[in-house]
mmCIF file of C-alpha atoms and ligand atoms in Angstrom:
data_model
loop_
_atom_site.group_PDB
_atom_site.id
_atom_site.type_symbol
_atom_site.label_atom_id
_atom_site.label_comp_id
_atom_site.label_asym_id
_atom_site.label_seq_id
_atom_site.Cartn_x
_atom_site.Cartn_y
_atom_site.Cartn_z
ATOM 1 C CA MET A 1 0.000 0.000 0.000
ATOM 2 C CA ALA A 2 1.255 3.487 -0.832
ATOM 3 C CA TYR A 3 -0.260 6.926 -0.436
ATOM 4 C CA LEU A 4 -0.815 9.265 -3.339
ATOM 5 C CA PHE A 5 -1.886 12.727 -2.214
ATOM 6 C CA ALA A 6 -2.686 15.066 -5.105
ATOM 7 C CA ASN A 7 -2.293 18.772 -4.428
ATOM 8 C CA TRP A 8 -4.033 20.544 -7.306
ATOM 9 C CA LYS A 9 -2.988 23.983 -5.991
ATOM 10 C CA MET A 10 -4.559 26.686 -8.200
ATOM 11 C CA TYR A 11 -3.664 24.937 -11.474
ATOM 12 C CA LEU A 12 -7.147 24.002 -12.722
ATOM 13 C CA ASN A 13 -10.127 25.966 -13.913
ATOM 14 C CA SER A 14 -13.579 24.637 -13.147
ATOM 15 C CA ALA A 15 -14.012 22.673 -16.398
ATOM 16 C CA GLN A 16 -10.550 21.099 -16.078
ATOM 17 C CA ALA A 17 -11.217 20.107 -12.466
ATOM 18 C CA ASP A 18 -14.581 18.567 -13.445
ATOM 19 C CA ALA A 19 -12.993 16.520 -16.232
ATOM 20 C CA LEU A 20 -10.141 15.347 -14.026
ATOM 21 C CA MET A 21 -12.491 14.325 -11.224
ATOM 22 C CA GLU A 22 -14.723 12.451 -13.626
ATOM 23 C CA ASP A 23 -11.723 10.535 -14.948
ATOM 24 C CA LEU A 24 -10.342 9.846 -11.490
ATOM 25 C CA GLY A 25 -13.693 8.508 -10.333
ATOM 26 C CA GLN A 26 -13.252 5.683 -12.871
ATOM 27 C CA VAL A 27 -9.599 4.794 -12.281
ATOM 28 C CA ASP A 28 -8.656 1.454 -10.746
ATOM 29 C CA LEU A 29 -6.477 2.436 -7.795
ATOM 30 C CA GLY A 30 -5.425 -1.051 -6.754
ATOM 31 C CA SER A 31 -3.580 -0.732 -3.453
ATOM 32 C CA VAL A 32 -2.890 2.984 -3.881
ATOM 33 C CA GLU A 33 -4.584 5.042 -1.198
ATOM 34 C CA MET A 34 -5.481 8.436 -2.519
ATOM 35 C CA ALA A 35 -6.505 11.870 -1.295
ATOM 36 C CA VAL A 36 -7.144 14.911 -3.486
ATOM 37 C CA PHE A 37 -6.738 18.539 -2.433
ATOM 38 C CA PRO A 38 -8.748 20.672 -4.884
ATOM 39 C CA ASN A 39 -9.262 24.401 -4.645
ATOM 40 C CA THR A 40 -11.881 25.389 -2.073
ATOM 41 C CA LEU A 41 -14.635 25.998 -4.607
ATOM 42 C CA ASP A 42 -14.264 22.475 -6.013
ATOM 43 C CA VAL A 43 -14.213 20.625 -2.684
ATOM 44 C CA ARG A 44 -17.924 19.792 -2.660
ATOM 45 C CA LYS A 45 -17.873 18.592 -6.259
ATOM 46 C CA ALA A 46 -14.838 16.435 -5.486
ATOM 47 C CA LEU A 47 -16.588 14.863 -2.517
ATOM 48 C CA GLY A 48 -19.433 13.787 -4.787
ATOM 49 C CA ALA A 49 -17.300 12.672 -7.733
ATOM 50 C CA LEU A 50 -14.655 10.738 -5.796
ATOM 51 C CA ARG A 51 -16.614 9.120 -2.981
ATOM 52 C CA GLY A 52 -17.498 6.066 -5.079
ATOM 53 C CA ASN A 53 -13.793 5.390 -5.694
ATOM 54 C CA HIS A 54 -12.961 5.833 -1.980
ATOM 55 C CA ILE A 55 -10.740 8.839 -2.630
ATOM 56 C CA ALA A 56 -10.497 11.210 0.310
ATOM 57 C CA VAL A 57 -10.882 14.947 -0.193
ATOM 58 C CA GLY A 58 -8.889 17.520 1.733
ATOM 59 C CA ALA A 59 -8.377 21.252 2.012
ATOM 60 C CA GLN A 60 -5.202 22.919 0.744
ATOM 61 C CA ASN A 61 -5.248 25.339 3.658
ATOM 62 C CA ALA A 62 -7.584 26.141 6.535
ATOM 63 C CA ALA A 63 -7.908 28.997 8.995
ATOM 64 C CA TRP A 64 -7.361 28.241 12.681
ATOM 65 C CA VAL A 65 -10.383 30.022 14.114
ATOM 66 C CA PRO A 66 -13.590 28.013 13.728
ATOM 67 C CA GLN A 67 -15.967 30.869 12.869
ATOM 68 C CA GLY A 68 -16.271 34.648 12.913
ATOM 69 C CA ALA A 69 -15.333 37.898 11.216
ATOM 70 C CA TYR A 70 -12.429 36.654 9.069
ATOM 71 C CA THR A 71 -13.019 37.814 5.509
ATOM 72 C CA GLY A 72 -11.676 35.439 2.915
ATOM 73 C CA ALA A 73 -10.933 32.616 5.333
ATOM 74 C CA THR A 74 -12.392 29.098 5.497
ATOM 75 C CA SER A 75 -11.874 27.254 8.739
ATOM 76 C CA ALA A 76 -10.832 23.681 9.440
ATOM 77 C CA GLN A 77 -14.229 23.286 11.119
ATOM 78 C CA VAL A 78 -16.090 24.406 7.990
ATOM 79 C CA PHE A 79 -14.103 21.965 5.830
ATOM 80 C CA ALA A 80 -14.786 19.158 8.311
ATOM 81 C CA ASP A 81 -18.514 19.961 8.436
ATOM 82 C CA GLY A 82 -18.539 19.926 4.637
ATOM 83 C CA GLY A 83 -17.128 16.392 4.497
ATOM 84 C CA CYS A 84 -13.376 16.886 4.087
ATOM 85 C CA THR A 85 -11.168 14.512 6.025
ATOM 86 C CA HIS A 86 -7.666 15.912 5.436
ATOM 87 C CA VAL A 87 -5.930 19.279 5.331
ATOM 88 C CA LEU A 88 -2.485 20.405 4.180
ATOM 89 C CA VAL A 89 -0.784 22.390 6.937
ATOM 90 C CA GLY A 90 2.373 24.446 6.469
ATOM 91 C CA HIS A 91 2.753 23.882 2.748
ATOM 92 C CA SER A 92 5.842 25.647 1.409
ATOM 93 C CA GLU A 93 3.740 27.995 -0.722
ATOM 94 C CA ARG A 94 1.746 29.055 2.340
ATOM 95 C CA ARG A 95 4.947 29.625 4.279
ATOM 96 C CA HIS A 96 6.936 31.400 1.582
ATOM 97 C CA ILE A 97 4.364 33.211 -0.566
ATOM 98 C CA PHE A 98 1.744 33.974 2.090
ATOM 99 C CA GLY A 99 4.180 34.484 4.959
ATOM 100 C CA GLU A 100 2.942 31.820 7.388
ATOM 101 C CA ASN A 101 5.380 31.109 10.193
ATOM 102 C CA ASN A 102 5.793 28.197 12.582
ATOM 103 C CA ASP A 103 3.365 29.762 15.087
ATOM 104 C CA ASP A 104 0.659 29.980 12.431
ATOM 105 C CA VAL A 105 1.349 26.381 11.461
ATOM 106 C CA ARG A 106 0.991 25.289 15.084
ATOM 107 C CA LYS A 107 -2.375 27.039 15.418
ATOM 108 C CA LYS A 108 -3.541 25.370 12.209
ATOM 109 C CA MET A 109 -2.403 21.971 13.449
ATOM 110 C CA GLU A 110 -4.425 22.392 16.629
ATOM 111 C CA ALA A 111 -7.483 23.647 14.760
ATOM 112 C CA ALA A 112 -7.316 20.783 12.268
ATOM 113 C CA LEU A 113 -7.118 18.178 15.018
ATOM 114 C CA ASP A 114 -9.890 19.863 17.023
ATOM 115 C CA ALA A 115 -12.095 19.751 13.938
ATOM 116 C CA GLY A 116 -11.356 16.043 13.471
ATOM 117 C CA LEU A 117 -9.360 16.530 10.268
ATOM 118 C CA THR A 118 -6.163 14.618 9.518
ATOM 119 C CA PRO A 119 -3.382 17.155 9.007
ATOM 120 C CA VAL A 120 -0.697 16.581 6.388
ATOM 121 C CA LEU A 121 2.116 18.574 7.956
ATOM 122 C CA CYS A 122 4.453 19.844 5.235
ATOM 123 C CA ILE A 123 8.047 20.633 6.088
ATOM 124 C CA GLY A 124 11.044 21.505 3.963
ATOM 125 C CA GLU A 125 14.257 23.470 3.826
ATOM 126 C CA THR A 126 15.048 26.268 1.393
ATOM 127 C CA LYS A 127 17.960 26.197 -1.030
ATOM 128 C CA GLU A 128 19.809 28.612 1.288
ATOM 129 C CA ASP A 129 19.241 26.302 4.266
ATOM 130 C CA MET A 130 20.564 23.376 2.286
ATOM 131 C CA GLU A 131 23.626 25.256 1.095
ATOM 132 C CA ALA A 132 24.367 26.364 4.676
ATOM 133 C CA ASP A 133 24.068 22.756 5.858
ATOM 134 C CA LYS A 134 20.976 23.648 7.876
ATOM 135 C CA THR A 135 18.509 21.158 6.468
ATOM 136 C CA MET A 136 17.954 19.185 9.668
ATOM 137 C CA TYR A 137 18.093 22.296 11.828
ATOM 138 C CA ARG A 138 15.186 23.730 9.786
ATOM 139 C CA LEU A 139 13.169 20.523 9.691
ATOM 140 C CA LYS A 140 13.554 19.838 13.405
ATOM 141 C CA LYS A 141 12.366 23.324 14.200
ATOM 142 C CA GLN A 142 9.335 22.966 11.927
ATOM 143 C CA LEU A 143 8.464 19.567 13.395
ATOM 144 C CA THR A 144 8.952 20.559 17.020
ATOM 145 C CA LYS A 145 6.989 23.796 16.755
ATOM 146 C CA ALA A 146 4.119 22.040 15.004
ATOM 147 C CA LEU A 147 3.916 18.882 17.104
ATOM 148 C CA GLU A 148 5.510 19.171 20.535
ATOM 149 C CA GLY A 149 3.035 18.424 23.330
ATOM 150 C CA LEU A 150 0.168 17.496 21.027
ATOM 151 C CA VAL A 151 -1.656 14.234 21.593
ATOM 152 C CA ILE A 152 -2.433 12.931 18.141
ATOM 153 C CA PRO A 153 -4.645 9.877 17.743
ATOM 154 C CA LYS A 154 -3.121 7.021 15.770
ATOM 155 C CA GLY A 155 -3.676 7.453 12.043
ATOM 156 C CA LYS A 156 -4.516 11.157 12.300
ATOM 157 C CA LEU A 157 -1.313 12.656 10.933
ATOM 158 C CA PHE A 158 0.933 12.538 7.878
ATOM 159 C CA VAL A 159 4.234 14.349 7.480
ATOM 160 C CA ALA A 160 5.331 15.389 3.994
ATOM 161 C CA TYR A 161 8.961 16.263 3.371
ATOM 162 C CA GLU A 162 9.023 18.725 0.500
ATOM 163 C CA PRO A 163 12.356 20.485 -0.047
ATOM 164 C CA VAL A 164 11.370 24.000 -1.138
ATOM 165 C CA TRP A 165 13.957 23.933 -3.944
ATOM 166 C CA ALA A 166 12.475 20.723 -5.349
ATOM 167 C CA ILE A 167 8.903 21.953 -5.785
ATOM 168 C CA SER A 168 7.933 22.741 -9.367
ATOM 169 C CA GLY A 169 6.423 26.155 -10.050
ATOM 170 C CA SER A 170 7.172 27.852 -6.726
ATOM 171 C CA GLY A 171 10.596 26.286 -6.129
ATOM 172 C CA ASN A 172 13.401 25.458 -8.521
ATOM 173 C CA GLY A 173 11.818 22.206 -9.641
ATOM 174 C CA THR A 174 15.058 20.279 -9.147
ATOM 175 C CA PRO A 175 14.019 16.786 -8.061
ATOM 176 C CA CYS A 176 15.693 15.624 -4.878
ATOM 177 C CA ALA A 177 18.108 12.730 -5.388
ATOM 178 C CA PRO A 178 16.504 9.607 -3.901
ATOM 179 C CA GLU A 179 19.611 8.982 -1.728
ATOM 180 C CA LYS A 180 19.227 12.415 -0.195
ATOM 181 C CA ALA A 181 15.485 11.923 0.265
ATOM 182 C CA GLU A 182 16.180 8.647 2.077
ATOM 183 C CA GLU A 183 18.774 10.232 4.347
ATOM 184 C CA VAL A 184 16.449 13.085 5.293
ATOM 185 C CA HIS A 185 13.400 10.847 5.726
ATOM 186 C CA HIS A 186 15.404 8.600 7.984
ATOM 187 C CA ALA A 187 16.385 11.583 10.134
ATOM 188 C CA ILE A 188 12.754 12.762 10.184
ATOM 189 C CA ARG A 189 11.600 9.313 11.286
ATOM 190 C CA GLU A 190 14.114 9.430 14.180
ATOM 191 C CA GLU A 191 13.019 12.938 15.155
ATOM 192 C CA MET A 192 9.359 11.907 15.079
ATOM 193 C CA LYS A 193 9.993 9.216 17.701
ATOM 194 C CA GLY A 194 10.377 11.933 20.317
ATOM 195 C CA LEU A 195 7.216 13.724 19.205
ATOM 196 C CA VAL A 196 4.527 11.161 18.372
ATOM 197 C CA ASN A 197 4.261 7.693 19.905
ATOM 198 C CA TRP A 198 3.147 5.829 16.792
ATOM 199 C CA ASP A 199 4.644 5.479 13.319
ATOM 200 C CA VAL A 200 3.487 8.481 11.319
ATOM 201 C CA PRO A 201 3.437 7.822 7.542
ATOM 202 C CA LEU A 202 6.004 9.948 5.722
ATOM 203 C CA LEU A 203 5.436 11.324 2.237
ATOM 204 C CA TYR A 204 7.927 12.775 -0.206
ATOM 205 C CA GLY A 205 6.998 15.746 -2.384
ATOM 206 C CA GLY A 206 8.740 17.928 -4.969
ATOM 207 C CA SER A 207 8.679 17.417 -8.746
ATOM 208 C CA THR A 208 7.425 13.859 -8.424
ATOM 209 C CA ASN A 209 6.148 12.311 -11.655
ATOM 210 C CA ASP A 210 5.499 8.937 -13.244
ATOM 211 C CA GLU A 211 9.156 8.620 -14.225
ATOM 212 C CA ASN A 212 10.682 9.138 -10.783
ATOM 213 C CA VAL A 213 7.928 8.025 -8.403
ATOM 214 C CA VAL A 214 9.213 4.461 -8.114
ATOM 215 C CA SER A 215 12.651 5.661 -7.032
ATOM 216 C CA TYR A 216 11.068 7.441 -4.053
ATOM 217 C CA LEU A 217 8.565 4.750 -3.185
ATOM 218 C CA SER A 218 11.261 2.100 -3.027
ATOM 219 C CA LEU A 219 12.957 3.985 -0.194
ATOM 220 C CA GLU A 220 12.559 2.404 3.195
ATOM 221 C CA CYS A 221 11.303 5.517 4.976
ATOM 222 C CA VAL A 222 8.923 6.775 2.282
ATOM 223 C CA ASP A 223 5.282 5.660 2.546
ATOM 224 C CA GLY A 224 3.867 7.735 -0.269
ATOM 225 C CA VAL A 225 4.062 10.930 -2.296
ATOM 226 C CA LEU A 226 2.496 14.381 -2.292
ATOM 227 C CA VAL A 227 2.266 15.417 -5.941
ATOM 228 C CA GLY A 228 1.475 18.812 -7.400
ATOM 229 C CA ARG A 229 1.780 19.484 -11.100
ATOM 230 C CA ALA A 230 1.965 15.861 -12.282
ATOM 231 C CA SER A 231 -1.391 15.164 -10.611
ATOM 232 C CA THR A 232 -3.255 17.804 -12.610
ATOM 233 C CA THR A 233 -3.832 16.081 -15.958
ATOM 234 C CA ALA A 234 -5.653 12.807 -16.467
ATOM 235 C CA ASP A 235 -2.837 11.226 -18.475
ATOM 236 C CA SER A 236 -0.035 11.988 -16.081
ATOM 237 C CA LEU A 237 -2.157 11.100 -13.052
ATOM 238 C CA ARG A 238 -3.136 7.762 -14.581
ATOM 239 C CA ASN A 239 0.519 7.018 -15.424
ATOM 240 C CA LEU A 240 1.535 7.896 -11.891
ATOM 241 C CA ILE A 241 -1.103 5.573 -10.434
ATOM 242 C CA GLU A 242 -0.062 2.733 -12.744
ATOM 243 C CA ARG A 243 3.576 3.111 -11.715
ATOM 244 C CA MET A 244 2.623 3.191 -8.052
ATOM 245 C CA LYS A 245 0.426 0.111 -8.395
ATOM 246 C CA SER A 246 3.365 -1.795 -9.855
ATOM 247 C CA VAL A 247 5.400 -1.357 -6.660
ATOM 248 C CA SER A 248 2.831 -1.153 -3.882
HETATM 249 P P1 PGA B 1 5.128 19.586 -7.400
HETATM 250 O O1 PGA B 1 4.432 20.095 -6.054
HETATM 251 O O2 PGA B 1 4.881 18.089 -7.467
HETATM 252 O O3 PGA B 1 4.445 20.329 -8.493
HETATM 253 O O4 PGA B 1 6.579 19.900 -7.298
HETATM 254 C C1 PGA B 1 4.457 19.345 -4.881
HETATM 255 C C2 PGA B 1 3.821 20.149 -3.762
HETATM 256 O O5 PGA B 1 4.113 21.352 -3.659
HETATM 257 O O6 PGA B 1 3.036 19.617 -2.978
#
């Protein structure tokens, strides 16, 4: 079994999202466990179109307050009431484009868990961090700030390692060498032992596609992938699923 979490970001217009959901509703997933993160307006449609194929639907971002005078925000509670089960928390684009810091991420983690959502905590170092040999320093800080002291029920958390420089579109789109991904995932797994008392599934993300997905999934510490661009067309998504089925 392997996880495929598809982060559609803001790539698709309404007609494209409809077509992709219709296609995905028909795909044979085999042992691939999938969740889709559409834009907020398409969440309800996704819940209807993907339920039959047992594909979970999550929010790309959620506000930490449940309700109130917060123009433009949608809370974790509202997503949960609407039928979402997952939420991305601390995605690199939220941190680096929208200025969210570790305190914001912590508040979102708490709100997501309070609402009964499963957070997918995204962590990753910048190119500058990497070049200054600060990868683990950055990741430990992100993990500790987000998780320390929280009691998280078994199965209610994923951690996605997404090096900022590896993300296509917002980063440099340089895929992370699988050996490096393994080394970092291993260190994350060790760090997680002091924070959560069960084995949290770890995902890799950053320029993943049908050609390289197997090299990440064969790593011991990688349980699945968080995919952006390559999950946004029917052909590339189907190819990705086929590749994943062949190794999971
Ligand atoms: P990408 O995005 O696969 O397009 O690099 C991954 C992500 O940001 O979640």
